[in-house]
Amino acid sequence: DQQVKQNSPSLSVQEGRISILNCDYTNSMFDYFLWYKKYPAEGPTFLISISSIKDKNEDGRFTVFLNKSAKHLSLHIVPSQPGDSAVYFCAAISYTSGTYKYIFGTGTRLKVLA
Amino acid sequence: EPEVTQTPSHQVTQMGQEVILRCVPISNHLYFYWYRQILGQKVEFLVSFYNNEISEKSEIFDDQFSVERPDGSNFTLKIRSTKLEDSAMYFCASKEGVTNEKLFFGSGTQLSVL
C-alpha cells in the first residue's frame, strides 16, 4: 500500500539547469506535504513544505508545486548545484485518530553534474 | 540549530539479541517518532509517542518492539529479540507541537543483525 510514490529512483542534471523531482499520492485526504533531503550517513533534513490550500511555495532556489486534482506534487530546484546531490523524499501528512502520521515516498536520488 | 541526536551510529548484533537504540529529541519537542529504512527501500513509520504513551504504531511495530522515555530527555527503541530482517537504518524524529508540521530527524543508527 504505497500511498506516496516517487516513480523516478534517480535523476541526473547538469549544474545550473533545473531539477524537477516528482511525487504522486493516492489519498485525497492528505492536506500537507513536505520535501526532505538526505545525504549519505545522515538523517533526512527538512527542505520545503506546502499546504493543500496552496498550489505553490517558494524558498530561494526551491519551489514546490501542488496539483490537487492530479494528486501530484513536484519540487523544482533552479539553478541546480553539485551540493544538491542527495536523495529527496516526498512526504504527506495523514491525520487519523488524533495522530499525525508522516508517510514517505521511496526517494529520488539526484545527481548534479559539474 | 538544535538537533536530534542518536546513539550509537552503528550497532552490530547477533540474531536473537536485544538492542536498545537511543535518541535525544530536541528539548522543547513533545512528539516523538521512530522510522526505519531498509537499504534501498522507503522510510517506514514504526511508532509515534506523545505524553508518555504510544499514540500510533505500524504493523512492523510488533511485540518485539517497545519504546520508552525513561528520564524526560532520552527516547529509546528496544528490540527484544532481533531478527535478520530488522537490519536497517533507524531514525528518531521529533516535532514541537501538534500543529507544527516540521519533523526533525536524527542522523540514524545503522543496525546490522548477523
Short mmCIF file of C-alpha atoms in Angstrom, two decimals:
data_model
loop_
_atom_site.label_atom_id
_atom_site.label_comp_id
_atom_site.label_asym_id
_atom_site.label_seq_id
_atom_site.Cartn_x
_atom_site.Cartn_y
_atom_site.Cartn_z
CA ASP A 1 0.00 0.00 0.00
CA GLN A 2 2.15 2.80 -1.33
CA GLN A 3 0.24 5.98 -0.67
CA VAL A 4 3.12 8.25 -1.65
CA LYS A 5 5.04 7.36 -4.77
CA GLN A 6 8.20 8.68 -6.31
CA ASN A 7 8.42 6.84 -9.59
CA SER A 8 11.88 8.03 -10.58
CA PRO A 9 14.52 6.36 -8.44
CA SER A 10 17.25 8.58 -9.86
CA LEU A 11 17.79 11.77 -11.83
CA SER A 12 20.92 13.37 -13.29
CA VAL A 13 21.05 17.06 -14.13
CA GLN A 14 23.77 19.40 -15.30
CA GLU A 15 24.88 22.10 -12.89
CA GLY A 16 22.94 25.31 -13.46
CA ARG A 17 19.96 23.58 -15.03
CA ILE A 18 16.58 22.88 -13.45
CA SER A 19 15.97 19.72 -11.44
CA ILE A 20 12.37 18.53 -11.28
CA LEU A 21 11.50 15.82 -8.79
CA ASN A 22 8.02 14.34 -8.88
CA CYS A 23 5.75 12.76 -6.33
CA ASP A 24 2.27 11.26 -6.60
CA TYR A 25 -0.13 10.37 -3.83
CA THR A 26 -3.30 8.38 -3.65
CA ASN A 27 -5.14 9.71 -0.60
CA SER A 28 -7.11 12.88 -1.28
CA MET A 29 -7.34 13.48 2.48
CA PHE A 30 -3.65 14.36 2.72
CA ASP A 31 -3.51 18.06 3.41
CA TYR A 32 0.14 18.85 3.97
CA PHE A 33 3.22 17.81 2.07
CA LEU A 34 6.92 18.10 2.74
CA TRP A 35 10.17 17.50 0.93
CA TYR A 36 13.20 16.19 2.75
CA LYS A 37 16.78 15.90 1.55
CA LYS A 38 19.05 13.14 2.73
CA TYR A 39 22.81 12.87 2.40
CA PRO A 40 24.57 9.53 2.97
CA ALA A 41 25.03 8.63 6.65
CA GLU A 42 22.78 11.49 7.73
CA GLY A 43 19.13 11.77 8.66
CA PRO A 44 16.60 13.42 6.39
CA THR A 45 16.56 17.21 6.67
CA PHE A 46 13.52 19.33 6.02
CA LEU A 47 13.64 21.30 2.80
CA ILE A 48 10.28 22.83 1.97
CA SER A 49 6.60 22.19 2.54
CA ILE A 50 3.21 23.09 1.14
CA SER A 51 -0.29 23.12 2.49
CA SER A 52 -3.13 21.80 0.37
CA ILE A 53 -4.71 25.24 0.32
CA LYS A 54 -1.82 26.47 -1.82
CA ASP A 55 -0.58 25.39 -5.21
CA LYS A 56 2.93 26.80 -4.93
CA ASN A 57 5.50 27.56 -2.27
CA GLU A 58 8.89 29.06 -2.95
CA ASP A 59 12.03 29.28 -0.85
CA GLY A 60 15.11 30.53 -2.63
CA ARG A 61 16.14 28.05 -5.30
CA PHE A 62 13.44 25.58 -4.22
CA THR A 63 9.82 25.67 -5.34
CA VAL A 64 7.17 23.09 -4.63
CA PHE A 65 4.08 22.86 -6.81
CA LEU A 66 0.93 21.05 -5.81
CA ASN A 67 -1.75 19.84 -8.22
CA LYS A 68 -4.53 18.51 -6.03
CA SER A 69 -6.76 17.34 -8.84
CA ALA A 70 -3.93 15.19 -10.19
CA LYS A 71 -2.70 14.26 -6.69
CA HIS A 72 0.74 15.30 -7.79
CA LEU A 73 3.47 17.48 -6.42
CA SER A 74 6.84 18.43 -7.72
CA LEU A 75 10.00 20.03 -6.40
CA HIS A 76 11.91 22.37 -8.68
CA ILE A 77 15.49 23.31 -7.95
CA VAL A 78 16.82 26.21 -10.01
CA PRO A 79 19.70 26.51 -10.60
CA SER A 80 20.91 23.08 -9.56
CA GLN A 81 24.25 22.91 -7.75
CA PRO A 82 26.56 19.94 -7.11
CA GLY A 83 25.81 20.26 -3.38
CA ASP A 84 22.19 19.46 -4.15
CA SER A 85 23.21 15.88 -4.96
CA ALA A 86 21.29 13.81 -2.42
CA VAL A 87 18.23 11.61 -2.05
CA TYR A 88 14.99 13.60 -1.95
CA PHE A 89 11.95 12.26 -0.15
CA CYS A 90 8.43 13.45 -0.59
CA ALA A 91 6.18 13.05 2.48
CA ALA A 92 2.49 13.52 3.14
CA ILE A 93 0.82 14.08 6.47
CA SER A 94 -2.16 11.97 7.35
CA TYR A 95 -4.29 12.85 10.35
CA THR A 96 -6.16 9.87 11.77
CA SER A 97 -7.43 9.07 15.25
CA GLY A 98 -5.90 12.21 16.69
CA THR A 99 -2.43 11.45 15.39
CA TYR A 100 -0.37 12.99 12.64
CA LYS A 101 1.46 10.37 10.60
CA TYR A 102 4.13 11.19 8.07
CA ILE A 103 4.12 8.90 5.04
CA PHE A 104 7.24 8.94 2.92
CA GLY A 105 7.91 8.05 -0.67
CA THR A 106 10.77 5.82 -1.73
CA GLY A 107 13.01 8.73 -2.64
CA THR A 108 14.71 10.04 -5.77
CA ARG A 109 18.48 10.17 -5.93
CA LEU A 110 19.51 13.44 -7.58
CA LYS A 111 22.95 13.79 -9.05
CA VAL A 112 24.01 17.24 -10.19
CA LEU A 113 26.89 17.04 -12.59
CA ALA A 114 29.53 19.77 -12.55
CA GLU B 1 20.37 24.92 15.32
CA PRO B 2 19.08 22.35 17.83
CA GLU B 3 19.24 18.80 16.63
CA VAL B 4 18.03 15.30 17.37
CA THR B 5 20.93 13.09 18.41
CA GLN B 6 21.07 9.33 18.11
CA THR B 7 23.46 6.80 19.56
CA PRO B 8 25.14 4.60 18.57
CA SER B 9 25.64 5.45 14.91
CA HIS B 10 26.26 1.78 14.15
CA GLN B 11 25.19 -1.31 16.04
CA VAL B 12 26.08 -4.86 15.13
CA THR B 13 24.31 -7.67 16.96
CA GLN B 14 23.67 -11.37 16.76
CA MET B 15 20.23 -12.65 15.83
CA GLY B 16 18.12 -13.15 18.94
CA GLN B 17 19.92 -10.50 20.98
CA GLU B 18 18.27 -7.44 22.45
CA VAL B 19 19.26 -3.99 21.25
CA ILE B 20 18.43 -0.54 22.55
CA LEU B 21 18.66 2.42 20.23
CA ARG B 22 18.90 5.77 21.92
CA CYS B 23 17.69 9.19 20.93
CA VAL B 24 17.73 12.62 22.50
CA PRO B 25 14.99 14.69 20.87
CA ILE B 26 15.09 18.47 20.69
CA SER B 27 14.41 19.73 24.19
CA ASN B 28 11.12 21.58 23.73
CA HIS B 29 9.63 19.00 21.41
CA LEU B 30 6.63 16.99 22.53
CA TYR B 31 6.04 14.47 19.74
CA PHE B 32 8.47 11.68 19.03
CA TYR B 33 8.75 9.14 16.27
CA TRP B 34 10.78 6.18 15.16
CA TYR B 35 11.20 5.37 11.49
CA ARG B 36 13.36 2.87 9.73
CA GLN B 37 14.78 2.47 6.26
CA ILE B 38 15.84 -0.88 4.91
CA LEU B 39 18.56 -0.45 2.31
CA GLY B 40 17.10 0.72 -0.97
CA GLN B 41 13.56 0.98 0.35
CA LYS B 42 11.34 3.76 1.60
CA VAL B 43 11.42 5.37 5.02
CA GLU B 44 8.84 3.43 7.04
CA PHE B 45 6.90 4.62 10.06
CA LEU B 46 7.27 2.50 13.18
CA VAL B 47 5.74 4.37 16.09
CA SER B 48 4.73 7.76 17.41
CA PHE B 49 4.85 8.78 21.05
CA TYR B 50 3.24 11.63 22.93
CA ASN B 51 2.55 12.37 26.56
CA ASN B 52 4.44 9.27 27.69
CA GLU B 53 2.45 6.86 25.63
CA ILE B 54 2.31 5.40 22.16
CA SER B 55 -0.13 7.35 20.01
CA GLU B 56 0.15 5.16 16.94
CA LYS B 57 2.18 2.20 15.74
CA SER B 58 2.57 0.41 12.44
CA GLU B 59 2.25 -3.27 11.64
CA ILE B 60 6.03 -3.52 11.79
CA PHE B 61 5.99 -2.49 15.46
CA ASP B 62 5.08 -5.88 16.89
CA ASP B 63 5.59 -7.28 20.38
CA GLN B 64 9.34 -7.43 19.86
CA PHE B 65 9.49 -3.64 19.79
CA SER B 66 9.00 -1.20 22.63
CA VAL B 67 9.65 2.47 23.23
CA GLU B 68 10.35 4.36 26.39
CA ARG B 69 11.08 7.85 27.56
CA PRO B 70 12.83 6.93 30.78
CA ASP B 71 14.01 10.29 32.06
CA GLY B 72 12.35 13.14 30.21
CA SER B 73 15.17 13.61 27.73
CA ASN B 74 16.00 10.22 26.22
CA PHE B 75 13.70 8.32 23.90
CA THR B 76 14.63 4.71 23.33
CA LEU B 77 13.62 1.96 20.94
CA LYS B 78 14.16 -1.58 22.17
CA ILE B 79 14.08 -4.65 20.01
CA ARG B 80 13.82 -7.66 22.31
CA SER B 81 14.97 -10.47 20.07
CA THR B 82 16.45 -9.21 16.83
CA LYS B 83 15.85 -10.90 13.51
CA LEU B 84 17.89 -10.67 10.33
CA GLU B 85 15.14 -8.58 8.73
CA ASP B 86 15.46 -5.96 11.45
CA SER B 87 18.69 -4.82 9.79
CA ALA B 88 18.03 -1.25 8.74
CA MET B 89 18.79 2.37 9.45
CA TYR B 90 16.64 3.53 12.33
CA PHE B 91 15.74 7.20 12.54
CA CYS B 92 14.39 9.03 15.53
CA ALA B 93 12.40 12.21 14.86
CA SER B 94 10.67 14.85 16.91
CA LYS B 95 8.47 17.85 16.45
CA GLU B 96 7.46 20.74 18.60
CA GLY B 97 3.70 20.63 18.72
CA VAL B 98 0.61 19.19 17.16
CA THR B 99 0.17 21.98 14.62
CA ASN B 100 3.84 22.28 13.75
CA GLU B 101 4.39 20.05 10.78
CA LYS B 102 8.16 20.21 10.52
CA LEU B 103 9.65 16.93 11.68
CA PHE B 104 13.31 16.92 12.70
CA PHE B 105 15.30 13.73 12.19
CA GLY B 106 18.39 12.40 13.84
CA SER B 107 21.27 11.04 11.78
CA GLY B 108 20.19 7.47 12.40
CA THR B 109 21.52 4.23 13.85
CA GLN B 110 22.58 1.60 11.34
CA LEU B 111 21.57 -1.74 12.85
CA SER B 112 23.12 -4.87 11.41
CA VAL B 113 21.78 -8.21 12.62
CA LEU B 114 24.06 -11.15 11.83
#
